[in-house]
Short mmCIF file of C-alpha atoms in Angstrom, two decimals:
data_model
loop_
_atom_site.label_atom_id
_atom_site.label_comp_id
_atom_site.label_asym_id
_atom_site.label_seq_id
_atom_site.Cartn_x
_atom_site.Cartn_y
_atom_site.Cartn_z
CA MET A 1 49.19 48.69 18.73
CA LYS A 2 50.89 46.21 21.03
CA GLU A 3 47.49 45.25 22.40
CA LYS A 4 46.30 44.12 18.95
CA ARG A 5 48.06 40.79 19.18
CA THR A 6 47.12 38.09 16.68
CA LEU A 7 47.92 34.84 18.44
CA MET A 8 48.15 32.07 15.82
CA LEU A 9 49.75 29.41 17.99
CA PRO A 10 48.69 25.82 18.64
CA GLY A 11 48.36 26.96 22.25
CA PRO A 12 47.93 29.03 24.29
CA THR A 13 45.04 30.45 22.26
CA PRO A 14 43.00 33.68 22.44
CA ILE A 15 40.34 33.85 25.15
CA PRO A 16 36.86 35.29 24.45
CA GLU A 17 36.65 38.66 26.15
CA HIS A 18 33.63 37.96 28.36
CA ALA A 19 35.20 34.68 29.49
CA ARG A 20 38.52 36.36 30.24
CA GLN A 21 36.75 38.91 32.42
CA ALA A 22 35.06 36.08 34.32
CA GLY A 23 38.51 35.08 35.56
CA ALA A 24 38.66 38.34 37.52
CA GLN A 25 35.86 37.29 39.87
CA LYS A 26 36.62 37.21 43.58
CA ILE A 27 38.22 34.02 44.84
CA ILE A 28 35.90 31.77 46.83
CA GLY A 29 36.61 29.04 49.34
CA HIS A 30 37.22 25.82 47.49
CA ARG A 31 35.23 23.86 50.08
CA GLU A 32 32.17 26.10 49.79
CA LYS A 33 28.92 25.40 47.96
CA GLU A 34 29.78 28.08 45.39
CA CYS A 35 32.77 26.01 44.35
CA GLU A 36 30.70 22.84 44.24
CA ASP A 37 28.25 24.59 41.88
CA LEU A 38 31.16 25.79 39.74
CA LEU A 39 32.67 22.31 39.47
CA ARG A 40 29.30 20.74 38.70
CA GLU A 41 28.64 23.20 35.86
CA VAL A 42 32.11 22.74 34.43
CA THR A 43 31.88 18.96 34.60
CA GLU A 44 28.52 18.86 32.82
CA GLY A 45 29.82 21.24 30.16
CA LEU A 46 32.90 19.09 29.66
CA LYS A 47 30.81 15.95 29.22
CA TYR A 48 29.04 17.69 26.35
CA VAL A 49 32.34 18.57 24.65
CA PHE A 50 33.90 15.15 25.33
CA GLN A 51 30.65 13.56 24.11
CA THR A 52 30.68 11.18 27.06
CA GLU A 53 28.70 9.93 30.01
CA ASN A 54 31.94 8.78 31.65
CA ASP A 55 33.58 10.54 34.58
CA VAL A 56 35.40 13.74 33.61
CA LEU A 57 38.05 14.92 36.05
CA ALA A 58 39.60 18.38 36.30
CA LEU A 59 43.27 18.27 37.28
CA THR A 60 45.29 21.37 38.10
CA CYS A 61 48.20 20.93 35.70
CA SER A 62 49.06 21.04 32.01
CA GLY A 63 48.19 18.38 29.45
CA THR A 64 51.44 16.56 30.13
CA GLY A 65 50.31 15.93 33.70
CA GLY A 66 47.16 14.32 32.35
CA LEU A 67 49.18 12.07 30.06
CA GLU A 68 51.23 10.94 33.06
CA ALA A 69 48.00 10.35 34.98
CA SER A 70 46.54 8.27 32.15
CA ILE A 71 49.47 5.86 32.49
CA ALA A 72 49.86 5.90 36.27
CA ASN A 73 46.17 5.10 36.81
CA THR A 74 45.60 2.32 34.29
CA LEU A 75 48.86 0.33 34.02
CA SER A 76 51.40 -1.50 36.14
CA LYS A 77 55.16 -1.66 35.96
CA GLY A 78 56.25 -4.02 33.19
CA ASP A 79 52.94 -3.88 31.31
CA LYS A 80 53.33 -3.80 27.56
CA VAL A 81 51.78 -0.98 25.54
CA LEU A 82 51.70 -0.15 21.86
CA VAL A 83 52.41 3.53 21.23
CA LEU A 84 51.49 4.91 17.81
CA CYS A 85 54.04 7.59 16.92
CA THR A 86 53.40 10.00 14.07
CA GLY A 87 55.38 12.94 15.43
CA ALA A 88 56.97 14.62 18.43
CA PHE A 89 53.98 14.32 20.76
CA GLY A 90 53.44 10.64 20.05
CA GLU A 91 57.11 10.19 20.93
CA ARG A 92 56.57 12.17 24.12
CA TYR A 93 53.69 9.92 25.18
CA ALA A 94 55.96 6.90 24.67
CA THR A 95 58.73 8.52 26.72
CA ILE A 96 56.37 9.24 29.61
CA ALA A 97 55.31 5.59 29.67
CA GLU A 98 58.93 4.46 29.66
CA ARG A 99 59.70 6.67 32.67
CA TYR A 100 57.02 4.77 34.58
CA GLY A 101 58.65 1.43 33.84
CA ILE A 102 56.19 0.42 31.13
CA ASP A 103 57.34 -1.96 28.38
CA VAL A 104 56.86 0.38 25.41
CA GLU A 105 56.66 -0.82 21.84
CA ARG A 106 56.80 2.12 19.47
CA MET A 107 55.03 1.73 16.14
CA ASN A 108 56.51 4.51 14.04
CA PHE A 109 54.91 6.14 11.03
CA PRO A 110 56.40 8.77 8.68
CA TRP A 111 56.02 12.31 10.00
CA GLY A 112 53.26 13.95 8.00
CA GLU A 113 51.30 10.71 7.65
CA ALA A 114 48.59 9.22 9.83
CA VAL A 115 48.46 5.90 11.66
CA ASP A 116 48.06 2.91 9.36
CA VAL A 117 45.30 0.99 11.12
CA THR A 118 46.06 -2.23 9.20
CA ARG A 119 49.54 -2.32 10.77
CA VAL A 120 48.04 -1.92 14.21
CA GLU A 121 45.51 -4.67 13.58
CA LYS A 122 48.23 -7.01 12.31
CA ARG A 123 50.32 -6.40 15.44
CA LEU A 124 47.37 -7.08 17.72
CA GLU A 125 46.62 -10.29 15.83
CA GLU A 126 50.19 -11.40 16.49
CA ASP A 127 49.76 -10.77 20.23
CA THR A 128 48.31 -14.23 20.90
CA THR A 129 49.12 -14.11 24.63
CA ASP A 130 47.38 -10.72 25.17
CA GLU A 131 50.55 -8.99 26.36
CA ILE A 132 49.50 -5.60 25.00
CA LYS A 133 47.48 -3.89 27.72
CA ALA A 134 46.89 -0.54 26.02
CA ILE A 135 47.18 1.43 22.80
CA LEU A 136 48.47 4.99 23.24
CA MET A 137 47.83 7.48 20.46
CA THR A 138 47.79 11.18 19.67
CA HIS A 139 44.53 12.31 18.11
CA ASN A 140 45.96 15.47 16.60
CA GLU A 141 49.73 15.37 16.15
CA THR A 142 50.54 19.02 16.78
CA SER A 143 54.11 18.82 15.48
CA THR A 144 53.01 17.79 11.98
CA GLY A 145 49.37 18.81 11.65
CA VAL A 146 48.04 15.26 11.20
CA ILE A 147 44.77 13.82 12.51
CA ASN A 148 44.84 10.19 13.65
CA HIS A 149 41.28 8.90 13.72
CA PRO A 150 40.44 7.08 16.99
CA GLN A 151 37.27 5.27 15.88
CA PRO A 152 38.86 2.22 14.16
CA LEU A 153 41.42 1.95 16.95
CA GLY A 154 38.65 1.94 19.54
CA GLU A 155 37.08 -0.97 17.69
CA LEU A 156 40.40 -2.83 17.75
CA ALA A 157 40.92 -2.08 21.45
CA GLU A 158 37.52 -3.61 22.22
CA GLN A 159 38.15 -6.61 19.98
CA TYR A 160 41.54 -7.37 21.54
CA ASN A 161 40.58 -6.42 25.10
CA CYS A 162 43.05 -3.59 25.64
CA LEU A 163 42.65 0.04 26.63
CA LEU A 164 42.74 2.99 24.24
CA LEU A 165 44.39 6.08 25.74
CA VAL A 166 44.16 9.22 23.62
CA ASP A 167 46.13 12.46 23.77
CA ALA A 168 43.53 14.99 22.59
CA VAL A 169 45.34 18.03 23.97
CA SER A 170 45.28 20.00 20.71
CA SER A 171 42.07 18.55 19.29
CA LEU A 172 39.22 18.34 21.80
CA GLY A 173 36.73 21.11 21.10
CA GLY A 174 38.11 21.68 17.61
CA ILE A 175 38.01 18.25 15.96
CA GLU A 176 35.27 15.63 16.31
CA LEU A 177 35.95 13.07 19.04
CA LYS A 178 33.04 10.86 20.11
CA THR A 179 34.51 9.44 23.29
CA ASP A 180 31.84 6.88 24.17
CA GLU A 181 30.71 5.95 20.68
CA TRP A 182 34.29 5.35 19.53
CA GLY A 183 35.29 3.33 22.58
CA VAL A 184 38.01 5.62 23.94
CA ASP A 185 38.91 4.73 27.52
CA VAL A 186 40.92 7.79 28.52
CA VAL A 187 40.89 11.16 26.74
CA VAL A 188 43.30 13.87 27.88
CA THR A 189 43.04 17.53 26.94
CA SER A 190 44.06 20.87 28.42
CA SER A 191 42.43 24.24 28.93
CA GLN A 192 44.64 26.47 26.79
CA LYS A 193 43.92 24.94 23.37
CA ALA A 194 40.53 24.67 21.64
CA LEU A 195 38.82 25.23 25.01
CA MET A 196 39.98 28.89 24.84
CA THR A 197 40.92 29.13 28.53
CA PRO A 198 44.19 30.13 30.24
CA PRO A 199 46.76 27.38 30.89
CA GLY A 200 46.48 25.51 34.18
CA LEU A 201 43.81 22.85 33.79
CA CYS A 202 43.95 19.34 32.39
CA LEU A 203 40.63 17.66 31.70
CA VAL A 204 40.44 13.86 31.55
CA SER A 205 37.55 11.54 30.72
CA VAL A 206 37.84 8.04 32.17
CA SER A 207 35.74 5.01 31.18
CA PRO A 208 34.52 2.34 33.63
CA LYS A 209 36.92 -0.06 31.88
CA ALA A 210 39.85 2.26 32.62
CA LEU A 211 38.75 2.73 36.24
CA LYS A 212 38.54 -1.04 36.69
CA ALA A 213 42.04 -1.45 35.24
CA GLY A 214 43.20 1.09 37.80
CA GLU A 215 42.18 -1.21 40.64
CA ASP A 216 45.16 -3.44 39.84
CA SER A 217 47.60 -0.65 38.93
CA ASP A 218 50.76 -0.66 41.05
CA LEU A 219 52.29 2.55 39.70
CA PRO A 220 52.85 5.42 42.20
CA LYS A 221 50.16 8.09 42.26
CA PHE A 222 48.74 10.53 44.74
CA TYR A 223 48.17 13.92 43.13
CA TRP A 224 47.49 12.12 39.82
CA SER A 225 45.09 9.56 41.33
CA PHE A 226 41.88 9.20 39.33
CA LYS A 227 40.28 7.28 42.18
CA ARG A 228 41.08 10.00 44.68
CA ALA A 229 39.65 12.67 42.34
CA LYS A 230 36.55 10.63 41.47
CA ASP A 231 35.80 9.67 45.07
CA ARG A 232 36.01 13.26 46.26
CA TYR A 233 33.80 14.54 43.44
CA ASP A 234 31.24 11.78 43.93
CA ARG A 235 31.16 12.39 47.67
CA ASP A 236 30.73 16.17 47.81
CA THR A 237 31.41 17.65 44.33
CA GLN A 238 34.87 18.82 45.30
CA THR A 239 38.45 18.22 44.23
CA PRO A 240 40.94 16.47 46.52
CA SER A 241 43.43 19.34 46.20
CA THR A 242 42.98 23.07 45.65
CA PRO A 243 41.53 23.70 42.17
CA ALA A 244 42.52 26.49 39.78
CA LEU A 245 39.48 28.62 40.61
CA SER A 246 40.07 31.57 38.30
CA THR A 247 40.71 29.26 35.36
CA LEU A 248 37.54 27.31 36.17
CA TYR A 249 35.57 30.59 36.09
CA VAL A 250 36.80 31.19 32.54
CA LEU A 251 36.22 27.61 31.46
CA ARG A 252 32.63 27.70 32.69
CA GLU A 253 31.91 30.66 30.41
CA VAL A 254 33.66 29.08 27.44
CA LEU A 255 31.78 25.79 27.83
CA ALA A 256 28.47 27.68 27.91
CA GLU A 257 29.48 29.47 24.71
CA ILE A 258 30.42 26.19 23.00
CA ARG A 259 27.08 24.66 23.94
CA GLU A 260 25.24 27.72 22.62
CA GLU A 261 27.12 27.54 19.31
CA GLY A 262 26.67 23.77 19.08
CA LEU A 263 29.48 21.25 18.60
CA GLU A 264 28.73 20.67 14.93
CA ASN A 265 29.01 24.40 14.25
CA VAL A 266 32.24 24.55 16.25
CA PHE A 267 33.77 21.74 14.19
CA ARG A 268 32.58 23.30 10.92
CA ARG A 269 34.09 26.66 11.90
CA HIS A 270 37.46 25.00 12.52
CA LYS A 271 37.28 23.20 9.16
CA VAL A 272 36.61 26.45 7.30
CA VAL A 273 39.42 28.35 8.98
CA ALA A 274 41.86 25.48 8.37
CA LYS A 275 40.88 25.29 4.70
CA ALA A 276 41.33 29.05 4.29
CA ILE A 277 44.84 28.98 5.73
CA ARG A 278 45.89 25.92 3.73
CA GLN A 279 44.64 27.37 0.44
CA ALA A 280 46.12 30.78 1.20
CA VAL A 281 49.66 29.58 1.88
CA GLN A 282 49.58 27.24 -1.11
CA ALA A 283 48.43 30.13 -3.31
CA LEU A 284 51.59 31.92 -2.15
CA GLY A 285 53.68 29.01 -3.43
CA LEU A 286 54.35 27.47 -0.02
CA ASP A 287 54.02 23.73 0.60
CA VAL A 288 52.02 22.24 3.45
CA LEU A 289 53.43 19.12 5.08
CA VAL A 290 50.13 17.22 5.05
CA LYS A 291 48.71 16.96 1.53
CA ASP A 292 45.77 14.64 2.25
CA GLU A 293 42.74 16.67 3.33
CA LYS A 294 41.24 13.64 5.12
CA ILE A 295 44.01 13.66 7.72
CA ALA A 296 44.96 17.36 7.65
CA SER A 297 44.53 18.93 11.08
CA LYS A 298 41.75 21.43 11.61
CA THR A 299 43.65 23.12 14.45
CA VAL A 300 47.25 23.53 13.22
CA THR A 301 49.04 23.59 9.86
CA ALA A 302 52.74 22.86 9.26
CA ILE A 303 54.15 24.85 6.34
CA LYS A 304 57.46 24.36 4.55
CA LEU A 305 59.84 27.28 4.99
CA PRO A 306 61.23 28.74 1.76
CA THR A 307 64.92 27.91 1.52
CA GLU A 308 65.72 31.63 1.40
CA ILE A 309 64.24 32.37 4.82
CA GLU A 310 65.23 31.30 8.32
CA PHE A 311 62.38 30.69 10.73
CA THR A 312 63.81 32.98 13.41
CA ILE A 313 63.72 35.88 10.94
CA LEU A 314 60.21 35.07 9.74
CA ARG A 315 58.88 34.74 13.27
CA GLN A 316 60.56 37.91 14.51
CA ARG A 317 59.39 40.06 11.60
CA LEU A 318 55.81 38.80 11.89
CA LYS A 319 55.91 39.59 15.59
CA ASP A 320 57.74 42.93 15.52
CA GLU A 321 56.16 44.41 12.40
CA HIS A 322 52.63 42.97 12.55
CA ASN A 323 52.14 41.56 16.07
CA VAL A 324 51.33 38.17 14.54
CA TYR A 325 52.57 35.15 16.49
CA VAL A 326 53.38 31.82 14.81
CA THR A 327 55.66 29.00 15.95
CA GLY A 328 58.30 26.65 14.61
CA SER A 329 58.25 22.89 14.27
CA LYS A 330 59.74 20.23 16.49
CA GLY A 331 62.07 17.25 16.25
CA LYS A 332 63.18 16.27 12.78
CA LEU A 333 61.09 19.08 11.22
CA LYS A 334 62.71 21.85 13.26
CA GLY A 335 64.10 24.61 11.05
CA ASP A 336 62.37 23.29 7.93
CA TYR A 337 58.74 24.03 8.77
CA PHE A 338 56.76 26.60 10.69
CA ARG A 339 53.29 26.16 12.12
CA ILE A 340 50.18 28.30 12.21
CA GLY A 341 47.67 27.44 14.91
CA HIS A 342 43.99 28.02 14.13
CA LEU A 343 41.95 26.69 17.02
CA GLY A 344 39.56 28.01 19.60
CA ASN A 345 38.78 31.72 19.47
CA VAL A 346 40.46 32.36 16.09
CA SER A 347 38.32 34.44 13.73
CA ARG A 348 38.28 34.97 9.99
CA THR A 349 39.71 38.42 10.64
CA ASP A 350 42.65 36.81 12.45
CA VAL A 351 43.26 34.57 9.44
CA LEU A 352 43.19 37.47 6.99
CA ALA A 353 45.51 39.54 9.18
CA THR A 354 47.96 36.64 9.42
CA ILE A 355 48.00 35.94 5.69
CA SER A 356 48.40 39.64 4.90
CA ALA A 357 51.34 39.92 7.30
CA LEU A 358 52.90 36.75 5.90
CA GLU A 359 52.69 38.11 2.35
CA LEU A 360 54.41 41.35 3.36
CA VAL A 361 57.22 39.62 5.26
CA LEU A 362 57.86 37.13 2.45
CA GLN A 363 58.09 39.95 -0.09
CA LYS A 364 60.40 41.99 2.14
CA GLU A 365 62.62 38.91 2.43
CA GLY A 366 62.99 38.82 -1.34
CA LEU A 367 60.46 36.22 -2.39
CA GLU A 368 58.42 36.82 -5.52
CA VAL A 369 55.05 37.11 -3.86
CA GLU A 370 52.18 39.01 -5.43
CA LEU A 371 50.44 40.84 -2.61
CA GLY A 372 46.84 39.79 -2.17
CA THR A 373 47.24 36.33 -3.67
CA GLY A 374 46.94 34.50 -0.38
CA LEU A 375 44.27 36.86 0.87
CA GLN A 376 42.16 36.24 -2.19
CA ALA A 377 42.41 32.48 -1.75
CA ALA A 378 41.30 32.74 1.88
CA GLN A 379 38.48 35.14 1.02
CA LYS A 380 37.16 32.72 -1.60
CA VAL A 381 36.95 29.98 1.02
CA PHE A 382 34.99 32.24 3.33
CA LEU A 383 32.64 33.36 0.54
CA GLU A 384 31.99 29.78 -0.53
CA GLU A 385 31.08 28.88 3.04
CA GLU A 386 28.65 31.80 3.31
CA ARG A 387 26.87 30.73 0.11
CA ARG A 388 26.20 27.21 1.38
#
């Protein structure tokens, strides 16, 4: 029974079985042609998912390393940036920039709401001396379950001649992001989210505009250097440092699977699963933090905890009694909300198992929950999708 784990986290996420087995292949020399072929396949697959013709670099680190790299490679000490904060991970991006000596201006928005583009535009209009060198944003704010749409911000970045750096760690491969068409200069994601691969890889797309900005960057970088990574790949299809070979094996299989399914089908699948979870928990009388469907995340949902239940009890009972894994919220939402992740290799069966377990735990904790109510709501969503 312990092997039947239902992992409903915003990361790490379940790995398709055939891809997981690919990670058990024998290790090869990372300066051999076999590795060059592996990196070439992965890079081409990533360009499809990023929807870009720009350079895509594979860094051996977590998403946070990629966020550091996005700053270290495009900015200089004292540069001014506008960071759009709608939750804990927007705040984290701002903090990383501050640690590098960047002049950070936080534009804060209520947690549970998306970026107000008109405020951003007004601030850029006020910047008559072009001090703002970059806009930093989180595409999918994992702490709240809010989508911030990059397209209008890419238009503003082009109009006001600044860079747009996007944290897409919990969105890429689950939520539409047209890197080139929307004018995004740097997109950062990681392997263990919608890309359904073990932790250990950060994938970054970099535009020519961002690479040119890097020529004047005076921030320290060696391991994080985009130029070093690009030059080595362009020269002989290798990485400057030892790559995470086993993780790349898995990622290659996952990317092939995504291409076979088709991006539009991948995005639609995430929308359906998200809708099923949202309608199920609301049918049980629980409130979701994000009410507006237009900005509600397709990869994670934040749900208000009933006042009668502590999160630690809910989480432990779901885990111990049903082997279902959910997580709590962060920052100012901690203790008041819990989150269900639904990205990557999460099936309809996983959703139904999670809702069933949630119903049982809520009833055992004394809430007036009619068993099957949430399940029925989720099943209706799935049936409606099948009839389309």
